[in-house]
mmCIF file of C-alpha atoms in Angstrom:
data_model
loop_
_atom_site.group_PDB
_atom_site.id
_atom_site.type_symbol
_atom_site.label_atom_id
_atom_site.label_comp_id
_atom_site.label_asym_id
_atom_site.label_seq_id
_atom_site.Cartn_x
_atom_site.Cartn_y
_atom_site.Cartn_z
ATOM 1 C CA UNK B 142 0.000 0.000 0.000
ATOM 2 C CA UNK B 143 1.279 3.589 -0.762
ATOM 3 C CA UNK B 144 1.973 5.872 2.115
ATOM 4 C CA UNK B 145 2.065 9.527 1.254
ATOM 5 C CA UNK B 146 3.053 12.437 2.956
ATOM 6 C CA UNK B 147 3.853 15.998 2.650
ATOM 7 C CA UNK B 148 7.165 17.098 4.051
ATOM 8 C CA UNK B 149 7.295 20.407 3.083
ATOM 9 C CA UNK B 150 4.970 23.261 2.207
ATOM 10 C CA UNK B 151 5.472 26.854 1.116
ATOM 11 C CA UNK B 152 4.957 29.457 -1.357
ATOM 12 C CA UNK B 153 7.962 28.204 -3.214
ATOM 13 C CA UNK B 154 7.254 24.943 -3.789
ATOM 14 C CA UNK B 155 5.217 21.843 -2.136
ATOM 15 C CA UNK B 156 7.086 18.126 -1.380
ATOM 16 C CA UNK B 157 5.395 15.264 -1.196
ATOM 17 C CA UNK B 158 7.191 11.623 -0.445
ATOM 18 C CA UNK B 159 5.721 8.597 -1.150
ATOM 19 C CA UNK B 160 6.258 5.133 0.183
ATOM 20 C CA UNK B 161 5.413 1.606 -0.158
ATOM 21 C CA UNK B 162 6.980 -1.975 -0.095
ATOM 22 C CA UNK B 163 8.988 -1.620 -3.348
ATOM 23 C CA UNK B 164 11.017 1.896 -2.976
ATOM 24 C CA UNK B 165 10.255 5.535 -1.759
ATOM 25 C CA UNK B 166 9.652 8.129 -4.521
ATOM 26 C CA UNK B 167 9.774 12.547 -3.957
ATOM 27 C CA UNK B 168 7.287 14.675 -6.056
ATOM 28 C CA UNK B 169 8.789 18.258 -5.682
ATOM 29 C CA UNK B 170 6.133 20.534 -7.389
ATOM 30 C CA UNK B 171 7.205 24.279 -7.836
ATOM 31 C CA UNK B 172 4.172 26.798 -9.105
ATOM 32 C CA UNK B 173 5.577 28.401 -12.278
ATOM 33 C CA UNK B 174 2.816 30.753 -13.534
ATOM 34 C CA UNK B 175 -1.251 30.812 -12.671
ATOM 35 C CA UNK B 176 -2.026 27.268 -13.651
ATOM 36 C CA UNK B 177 1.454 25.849 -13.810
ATOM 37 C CA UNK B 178 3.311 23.972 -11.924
ATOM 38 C CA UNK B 179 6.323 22.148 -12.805
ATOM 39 C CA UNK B 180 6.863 19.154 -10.562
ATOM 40 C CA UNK B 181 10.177 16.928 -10.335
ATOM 41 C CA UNK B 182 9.776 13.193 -9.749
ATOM 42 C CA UNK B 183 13.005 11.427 -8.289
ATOM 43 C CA UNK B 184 12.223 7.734 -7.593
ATOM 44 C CA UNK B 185 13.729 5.070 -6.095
ATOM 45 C CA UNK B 186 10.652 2.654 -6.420
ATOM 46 C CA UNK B 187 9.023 -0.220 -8.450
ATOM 47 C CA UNK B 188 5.463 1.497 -8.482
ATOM 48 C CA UNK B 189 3.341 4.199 -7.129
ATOM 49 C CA UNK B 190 -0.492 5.181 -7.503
ATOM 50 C CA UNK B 191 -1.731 8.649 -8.161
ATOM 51 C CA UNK B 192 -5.183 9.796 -8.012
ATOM 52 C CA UNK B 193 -6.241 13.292 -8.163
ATOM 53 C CA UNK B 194 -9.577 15.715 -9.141
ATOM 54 C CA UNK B 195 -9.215 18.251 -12.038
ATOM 55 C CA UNK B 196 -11.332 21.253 -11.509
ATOM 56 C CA UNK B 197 -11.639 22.104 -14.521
ATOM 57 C CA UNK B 198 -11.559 20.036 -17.677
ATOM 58 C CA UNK B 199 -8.256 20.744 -20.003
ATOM 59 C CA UNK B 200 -5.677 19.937 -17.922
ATOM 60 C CA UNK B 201 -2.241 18.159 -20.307
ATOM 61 C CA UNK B 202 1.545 17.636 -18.949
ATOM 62 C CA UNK B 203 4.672 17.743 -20.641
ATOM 63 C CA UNK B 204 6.910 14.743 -19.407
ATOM 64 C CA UNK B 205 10.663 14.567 -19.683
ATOM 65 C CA UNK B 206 12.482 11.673 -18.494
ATOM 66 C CA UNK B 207 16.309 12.548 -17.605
ATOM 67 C CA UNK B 208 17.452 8.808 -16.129
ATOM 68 C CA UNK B 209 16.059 5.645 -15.835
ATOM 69 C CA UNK B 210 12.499 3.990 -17.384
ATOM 70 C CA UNK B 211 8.911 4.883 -16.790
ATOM 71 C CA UNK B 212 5.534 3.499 -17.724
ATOM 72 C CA UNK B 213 2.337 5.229 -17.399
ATOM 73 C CA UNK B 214 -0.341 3.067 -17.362
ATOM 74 C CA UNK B 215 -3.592 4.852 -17.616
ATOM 75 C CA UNK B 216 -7.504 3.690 -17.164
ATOM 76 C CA UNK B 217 -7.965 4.301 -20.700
ATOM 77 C CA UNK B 218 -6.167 1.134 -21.674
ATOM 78 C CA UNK B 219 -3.101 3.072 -23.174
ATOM 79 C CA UNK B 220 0.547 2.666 -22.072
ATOM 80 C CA UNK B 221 3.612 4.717 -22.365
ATOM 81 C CA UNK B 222 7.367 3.963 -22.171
ATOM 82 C CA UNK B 223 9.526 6.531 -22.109
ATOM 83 C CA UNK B 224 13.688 6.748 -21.543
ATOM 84 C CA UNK B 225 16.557 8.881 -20.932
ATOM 85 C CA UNK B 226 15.973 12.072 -23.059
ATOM 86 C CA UNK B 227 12.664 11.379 -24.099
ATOM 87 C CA UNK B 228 9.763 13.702 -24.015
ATOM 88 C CA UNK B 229 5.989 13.308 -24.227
ATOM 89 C CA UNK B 230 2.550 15.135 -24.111
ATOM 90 C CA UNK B 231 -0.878 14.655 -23.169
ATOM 91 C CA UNK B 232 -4.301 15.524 -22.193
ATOM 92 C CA UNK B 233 -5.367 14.521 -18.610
ATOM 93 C CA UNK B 234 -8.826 15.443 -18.910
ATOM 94 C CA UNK B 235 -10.831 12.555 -17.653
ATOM 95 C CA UNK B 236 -13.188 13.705 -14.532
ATOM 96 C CA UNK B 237 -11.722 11.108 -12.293
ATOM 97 C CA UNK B 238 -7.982 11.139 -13.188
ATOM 98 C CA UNK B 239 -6.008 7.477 -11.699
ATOM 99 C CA UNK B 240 -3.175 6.253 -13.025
ATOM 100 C CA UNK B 241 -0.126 4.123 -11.906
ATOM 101 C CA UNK B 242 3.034 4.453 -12.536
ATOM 102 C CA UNK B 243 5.774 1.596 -13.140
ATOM 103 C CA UNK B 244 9.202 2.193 -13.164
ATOM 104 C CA UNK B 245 11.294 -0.692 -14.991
ATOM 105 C CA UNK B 246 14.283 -0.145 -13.350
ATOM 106 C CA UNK B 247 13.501 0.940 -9.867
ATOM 107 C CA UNK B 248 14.943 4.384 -11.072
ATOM 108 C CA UNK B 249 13.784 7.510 -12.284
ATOM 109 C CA UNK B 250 14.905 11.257 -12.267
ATOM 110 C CA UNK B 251 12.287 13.544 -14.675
ATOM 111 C CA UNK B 252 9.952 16.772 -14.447
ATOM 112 C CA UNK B 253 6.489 17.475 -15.355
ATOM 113 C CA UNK B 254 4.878 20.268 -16.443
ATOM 114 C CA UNK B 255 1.360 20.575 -15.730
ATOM 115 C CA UNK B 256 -0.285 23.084 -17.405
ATOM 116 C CA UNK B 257 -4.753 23.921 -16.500
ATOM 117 C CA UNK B 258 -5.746 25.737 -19.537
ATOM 118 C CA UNK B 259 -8.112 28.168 -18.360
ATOM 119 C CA UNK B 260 -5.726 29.559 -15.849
ATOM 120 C CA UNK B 261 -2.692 29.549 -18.104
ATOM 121 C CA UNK B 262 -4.175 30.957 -20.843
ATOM 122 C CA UNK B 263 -4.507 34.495 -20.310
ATOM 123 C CA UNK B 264 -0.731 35.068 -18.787
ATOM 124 C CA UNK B 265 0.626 32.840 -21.517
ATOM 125 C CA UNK B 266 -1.245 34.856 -24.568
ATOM 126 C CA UNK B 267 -0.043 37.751 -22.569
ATOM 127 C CA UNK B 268 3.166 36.618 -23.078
ATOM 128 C CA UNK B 269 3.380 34.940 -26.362
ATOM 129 C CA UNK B 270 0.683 36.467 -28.600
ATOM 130 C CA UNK B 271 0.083 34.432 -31.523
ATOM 131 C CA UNK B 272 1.987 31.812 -30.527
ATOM 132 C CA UNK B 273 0.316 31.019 -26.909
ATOM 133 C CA UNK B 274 -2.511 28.972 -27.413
ATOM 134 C CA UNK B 275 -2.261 26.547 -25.121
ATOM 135 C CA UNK B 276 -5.491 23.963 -26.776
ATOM 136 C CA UNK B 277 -4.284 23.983 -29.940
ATOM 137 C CA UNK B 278 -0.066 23.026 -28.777
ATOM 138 C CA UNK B 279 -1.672 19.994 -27.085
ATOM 139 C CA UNK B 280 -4.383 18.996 -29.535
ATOM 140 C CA UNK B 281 -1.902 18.498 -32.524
ATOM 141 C CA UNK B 282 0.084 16.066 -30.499
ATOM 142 C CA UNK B 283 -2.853 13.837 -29.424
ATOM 143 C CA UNK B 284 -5.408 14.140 -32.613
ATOM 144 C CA UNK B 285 -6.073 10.260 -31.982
ATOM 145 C CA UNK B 286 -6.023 9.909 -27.987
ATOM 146 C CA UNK B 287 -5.308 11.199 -24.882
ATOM 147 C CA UNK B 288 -1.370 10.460 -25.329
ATOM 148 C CA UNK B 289 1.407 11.806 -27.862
ATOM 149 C CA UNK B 290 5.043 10.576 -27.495
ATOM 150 C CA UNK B 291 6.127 13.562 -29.115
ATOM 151 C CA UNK B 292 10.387 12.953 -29.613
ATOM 152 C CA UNK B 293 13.268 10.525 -28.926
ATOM 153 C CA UNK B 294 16.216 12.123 -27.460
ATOM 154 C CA UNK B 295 17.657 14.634 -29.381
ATOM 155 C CA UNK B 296 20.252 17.951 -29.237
ATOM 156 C CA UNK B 297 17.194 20.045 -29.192
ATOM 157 C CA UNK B 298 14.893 18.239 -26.679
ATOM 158 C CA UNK B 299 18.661 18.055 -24.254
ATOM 159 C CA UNK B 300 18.955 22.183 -25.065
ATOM 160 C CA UNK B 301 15.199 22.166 -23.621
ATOM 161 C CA UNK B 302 15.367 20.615 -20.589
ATOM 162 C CA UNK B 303 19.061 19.780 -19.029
ATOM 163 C CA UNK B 304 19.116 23.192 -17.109
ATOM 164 C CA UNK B 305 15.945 22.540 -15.877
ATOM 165 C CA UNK B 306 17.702 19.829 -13.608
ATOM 166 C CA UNK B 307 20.309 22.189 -12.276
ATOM 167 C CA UNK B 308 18.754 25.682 -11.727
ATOM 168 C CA UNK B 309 20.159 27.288 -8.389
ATOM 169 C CA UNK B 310 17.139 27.804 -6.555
ATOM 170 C CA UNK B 311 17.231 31.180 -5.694
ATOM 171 C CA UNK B 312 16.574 31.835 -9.481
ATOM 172 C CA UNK B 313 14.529 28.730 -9.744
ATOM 173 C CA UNK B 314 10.852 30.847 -10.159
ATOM 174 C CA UNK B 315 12.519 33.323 -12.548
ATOM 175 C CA UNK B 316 14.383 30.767 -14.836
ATOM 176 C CA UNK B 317 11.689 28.179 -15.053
ATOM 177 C CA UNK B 318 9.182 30.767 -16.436
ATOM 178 C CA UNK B 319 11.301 31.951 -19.330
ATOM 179 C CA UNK B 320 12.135 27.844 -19.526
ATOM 180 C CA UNK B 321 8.982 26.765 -19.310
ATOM 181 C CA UNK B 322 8.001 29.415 -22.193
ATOM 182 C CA UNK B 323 10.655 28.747 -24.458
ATOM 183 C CA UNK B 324 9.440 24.749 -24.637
ATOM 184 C CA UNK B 325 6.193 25.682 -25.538
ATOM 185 C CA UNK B 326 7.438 28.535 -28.378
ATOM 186 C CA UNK B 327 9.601 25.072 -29.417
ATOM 187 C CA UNK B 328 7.003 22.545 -29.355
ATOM 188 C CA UNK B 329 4.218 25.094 -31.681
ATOM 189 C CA UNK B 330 7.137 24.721 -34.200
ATOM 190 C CA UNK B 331 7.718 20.819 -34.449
ATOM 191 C CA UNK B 332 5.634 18.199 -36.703
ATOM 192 C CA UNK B 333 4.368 14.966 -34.158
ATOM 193 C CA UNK B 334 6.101 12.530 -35.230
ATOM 194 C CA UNK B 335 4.087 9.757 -34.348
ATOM 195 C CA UNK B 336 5.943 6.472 -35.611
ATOM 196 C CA UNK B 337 7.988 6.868 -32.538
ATOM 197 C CA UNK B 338 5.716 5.668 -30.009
ATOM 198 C CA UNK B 339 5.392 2.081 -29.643
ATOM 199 C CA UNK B 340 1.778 0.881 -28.703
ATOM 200 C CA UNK B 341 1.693 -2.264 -26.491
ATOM 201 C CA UNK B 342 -0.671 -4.053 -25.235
ATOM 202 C CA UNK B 343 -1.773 -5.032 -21.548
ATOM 203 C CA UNK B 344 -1.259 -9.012 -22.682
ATOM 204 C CA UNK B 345 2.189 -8.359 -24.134
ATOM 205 C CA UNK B 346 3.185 -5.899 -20.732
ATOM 206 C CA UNK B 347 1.645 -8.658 -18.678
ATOM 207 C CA UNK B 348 4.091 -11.556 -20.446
ATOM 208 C CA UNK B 349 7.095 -8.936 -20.131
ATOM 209 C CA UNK B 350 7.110 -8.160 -16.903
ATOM 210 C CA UNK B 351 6.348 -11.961 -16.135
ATOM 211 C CA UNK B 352 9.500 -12.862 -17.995
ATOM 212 C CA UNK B 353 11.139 -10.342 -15.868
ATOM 213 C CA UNK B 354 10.861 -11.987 -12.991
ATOM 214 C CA UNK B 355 11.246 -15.560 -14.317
ATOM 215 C CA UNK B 356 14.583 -13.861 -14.967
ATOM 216 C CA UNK B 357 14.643 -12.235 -11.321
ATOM 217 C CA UNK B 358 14.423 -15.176 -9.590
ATOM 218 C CA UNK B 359 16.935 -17.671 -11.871
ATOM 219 C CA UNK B 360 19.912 -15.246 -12.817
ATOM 220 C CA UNK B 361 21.444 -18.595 -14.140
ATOM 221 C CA UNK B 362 18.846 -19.443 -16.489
ATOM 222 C CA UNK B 363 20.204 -20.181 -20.427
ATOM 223 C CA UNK B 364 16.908 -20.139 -21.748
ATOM 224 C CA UNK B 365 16.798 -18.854 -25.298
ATOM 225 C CA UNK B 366 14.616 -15.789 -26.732
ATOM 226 C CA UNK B 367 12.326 -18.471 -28.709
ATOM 227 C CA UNK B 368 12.152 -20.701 -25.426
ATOM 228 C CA UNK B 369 10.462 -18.220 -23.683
ATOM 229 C CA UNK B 370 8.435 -17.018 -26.278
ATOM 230 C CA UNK B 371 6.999 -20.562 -26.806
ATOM 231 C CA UNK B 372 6.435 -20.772 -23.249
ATOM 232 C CA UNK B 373 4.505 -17.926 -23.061
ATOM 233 C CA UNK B 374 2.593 -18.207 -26.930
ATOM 234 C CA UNK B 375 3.716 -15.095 -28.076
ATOM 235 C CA UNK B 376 6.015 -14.876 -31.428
ATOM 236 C CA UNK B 377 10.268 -14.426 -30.634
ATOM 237 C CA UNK B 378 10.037 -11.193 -32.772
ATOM 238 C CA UNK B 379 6.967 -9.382 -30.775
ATOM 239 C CA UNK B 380 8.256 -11.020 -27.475
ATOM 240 C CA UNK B 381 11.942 -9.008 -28.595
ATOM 241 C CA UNK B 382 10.216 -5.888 -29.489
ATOM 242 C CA UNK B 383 7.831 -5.581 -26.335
ATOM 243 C CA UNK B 384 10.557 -6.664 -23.931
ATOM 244 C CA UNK B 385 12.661 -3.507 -25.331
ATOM 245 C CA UNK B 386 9.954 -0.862 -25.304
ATOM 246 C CA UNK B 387 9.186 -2.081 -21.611
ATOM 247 C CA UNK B 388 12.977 -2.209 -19.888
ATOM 248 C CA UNK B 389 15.126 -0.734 -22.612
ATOM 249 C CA UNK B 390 17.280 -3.513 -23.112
ATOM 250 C CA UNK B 391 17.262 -6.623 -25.004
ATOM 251 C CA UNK B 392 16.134 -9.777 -22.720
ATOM 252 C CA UNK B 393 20.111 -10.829 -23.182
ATOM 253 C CA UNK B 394 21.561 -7.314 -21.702
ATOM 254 C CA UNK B 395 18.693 -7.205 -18.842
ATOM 255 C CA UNK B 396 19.819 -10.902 -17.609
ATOM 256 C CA UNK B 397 23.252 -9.063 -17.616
ATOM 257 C CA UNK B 398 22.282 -6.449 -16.047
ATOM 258 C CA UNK B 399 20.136 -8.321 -13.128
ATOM 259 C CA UNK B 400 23.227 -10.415 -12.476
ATOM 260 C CA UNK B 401 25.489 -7.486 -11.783
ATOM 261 C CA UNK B 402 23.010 -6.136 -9.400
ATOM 262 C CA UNK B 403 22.301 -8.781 -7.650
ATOM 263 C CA UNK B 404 26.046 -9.323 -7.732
ATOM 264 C CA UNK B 405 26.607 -5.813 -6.762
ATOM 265 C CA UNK B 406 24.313 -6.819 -3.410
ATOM 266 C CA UNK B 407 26.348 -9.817 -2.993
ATOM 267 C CA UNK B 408 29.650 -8.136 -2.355
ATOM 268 C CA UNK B 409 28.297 -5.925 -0.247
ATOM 269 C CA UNK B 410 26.351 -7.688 2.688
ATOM 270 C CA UNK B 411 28.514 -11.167 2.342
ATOM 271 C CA UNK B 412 32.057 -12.507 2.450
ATOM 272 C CA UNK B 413 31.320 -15.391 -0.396
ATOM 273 C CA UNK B 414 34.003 -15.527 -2.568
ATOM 274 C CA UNK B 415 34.361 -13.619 -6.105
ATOM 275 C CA UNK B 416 33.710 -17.664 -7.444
ATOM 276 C CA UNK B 417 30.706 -18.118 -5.546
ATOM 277 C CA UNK B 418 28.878 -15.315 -6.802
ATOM 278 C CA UNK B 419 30.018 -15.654 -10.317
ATOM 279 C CA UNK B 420 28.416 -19.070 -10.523
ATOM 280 C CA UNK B 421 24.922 -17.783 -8.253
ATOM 281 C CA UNK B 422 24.406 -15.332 -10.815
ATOM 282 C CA UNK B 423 24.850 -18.112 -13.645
ATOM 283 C CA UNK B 424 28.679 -17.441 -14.536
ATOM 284 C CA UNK B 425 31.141 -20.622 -14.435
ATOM 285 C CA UNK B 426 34.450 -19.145 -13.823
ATOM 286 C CA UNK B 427 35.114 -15.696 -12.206
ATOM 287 C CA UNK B 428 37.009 -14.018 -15.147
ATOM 288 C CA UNK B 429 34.332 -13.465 -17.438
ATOM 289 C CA UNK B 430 31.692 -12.531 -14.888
ATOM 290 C CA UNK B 431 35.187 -10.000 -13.604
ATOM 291 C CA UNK B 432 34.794 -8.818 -17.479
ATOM 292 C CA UNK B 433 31.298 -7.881 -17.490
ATOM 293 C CA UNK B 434 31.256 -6.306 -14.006
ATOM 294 C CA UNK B 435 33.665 -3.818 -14.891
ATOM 295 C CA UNK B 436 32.478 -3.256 -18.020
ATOM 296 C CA UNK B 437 28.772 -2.220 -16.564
ATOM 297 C CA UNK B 438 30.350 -0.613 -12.868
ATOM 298 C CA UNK B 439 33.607 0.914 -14.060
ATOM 299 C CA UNK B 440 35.656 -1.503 -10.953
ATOM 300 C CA UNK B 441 36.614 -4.989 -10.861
ATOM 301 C CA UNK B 442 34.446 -7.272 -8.283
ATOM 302 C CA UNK B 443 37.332 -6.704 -5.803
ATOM 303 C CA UNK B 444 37.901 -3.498 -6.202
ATOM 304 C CA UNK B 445 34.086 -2.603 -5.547
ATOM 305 C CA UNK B 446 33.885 -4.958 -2.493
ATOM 306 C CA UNK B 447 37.133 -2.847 -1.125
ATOM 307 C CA UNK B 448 35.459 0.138 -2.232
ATOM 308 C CA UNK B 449 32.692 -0.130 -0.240
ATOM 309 C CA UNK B 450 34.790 -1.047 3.413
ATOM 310 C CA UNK B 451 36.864 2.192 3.195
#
């Protein structure tokens, strides 16, 4: 069950924590104009719930992701998978707004920008003229549904939003409104490019994330791509595809990456030998599971055991 709680209120921002058995996640939300709020998400959690009330109807978000993997799963059957440097858009106008959100990797570091409408629109036509209406830079993203994955990282989408993540905050208010103005004057000026987002389904997230933990809970496992796809009826090349839009990674380099976690945990709170643990995390000698390590930490095993007792 998720615990939340606010930990800090003020004029200058409100910070909310939130809890549960998987991780514990911080929404920092910072009010940016009348009717916008930007709001930072740093997570260290499997899954969280959010539920909330719109006023008013016309209510969208512009989501950036700067680490890790997110899916928003929403009670309008869609789902979205986004990564490091990717940005999306959408309308959140249903009455009785739920969604959860799943985070692949147990990590996430991105920013929100929630923008009502009918409170934003006068300042922002105000500010921008022509170019400030707010309906109509929303509605060309999301002509089918509620959702738009708008751009893969790119030079312009890292321009948009990297200083948003390092803003001193005694200029934070100031900066983020001329920020926060300059990625809407950008996004009235780009075509949707709507090939980039990859639909999948609730059966093939369902088989994904089951595979996941097949591979969770038998990090020696040498079961093939078209083993598991016959095990769980769906065809190698879909199976391939899904797994990649969900976690990133191909099936291979998440098994890789599992082990060297779990490996990474090993070193830490035991005293098994480097052996051992190369061959609980399905390696047979200690030099090539030494090879990977350092390829995905940066240390040898040794060296990050020793690292950690200084």
């Amino acid at each position: 069950m998720d615990t939340m709680r606010m930990i800090e209120s003020s004029e200058e921002r409100v910070v909310f924590e939130i809890q549960n058995n998987t991780g514990t996640a911080r929404l920092t939300s910072y009010p940016v104009y009348p009717g916008i709020d930007l709001v930072y998400i740093d997570a260290h959690i499997e899954s969280f719930s959010c539920r909330s009330h719109p006023v008013t109807q016309g209510l969208f978000a512009v989501n950036h992701c700067e680490e890790g993997r997110i899916e928003c799963n929403f009670q309008n059957g869609e789902f979205l998978y986004m990564g490091p440097g990717d940005m999306s858009i959408g309308w959140r106008h249903h009455q009785e707004y739920c969604h959860s959100i799943f985070f692949p990797s147990s990590h996430y570091h991105g920013l929100s920008i929630l923008c009502s409408v009918s409170k934003a629109q006068p300042v922002v036509s105000r500010l921008l003229e022509d170019d400030g209406d707010l309906t109509a830079l929303c509605s060309r993203f999301c002509r089918e549904s509620d959702f738009g994955l708008i751009m893969k990282e790119n030079n312009d989408i890292q321009h948009l939003f990297e200083e948003l993540y390092r803003v001193p905050e005694g200029i934070r208010r100031r900066y983020c409104q001329l920020k926060i103005l300059e990625i809407f004057l950008f996004l009235g000026t780009i075509e949707p490019e709507r090939n980039q987002y990859v639909y999948v389904t609730k059966r093939q997230v369902d088989i994904v994330k089951a595979i996941h933990l097949e591979l969770l809970e038998n990090l020696t496992t040498k079961k093939r791509v078209e083993e598991l796809a016959a095990e769980h009826h769906i065809a190698p090349t879909t199976l391939k595809r899904c797994f990649k839009s969900v976690y990133g990674s191909s099936i291979g380099q998440h098994l890789q990456e599992l082990r060297v976690s779990e490996a990474m945990r090993m070193l830490a709170e035991t005293e098994d030998s480097i052996l051992q643990i190369a061959n609980r995390v399905g390696y047979a000698n200690s030099s090539k599971f030494s090879v990977l390590f350092q390829k995905m930490t940066g240390m040898l095993p040794r060296e990050y055991r020793k690292s950690l007792r200084k």
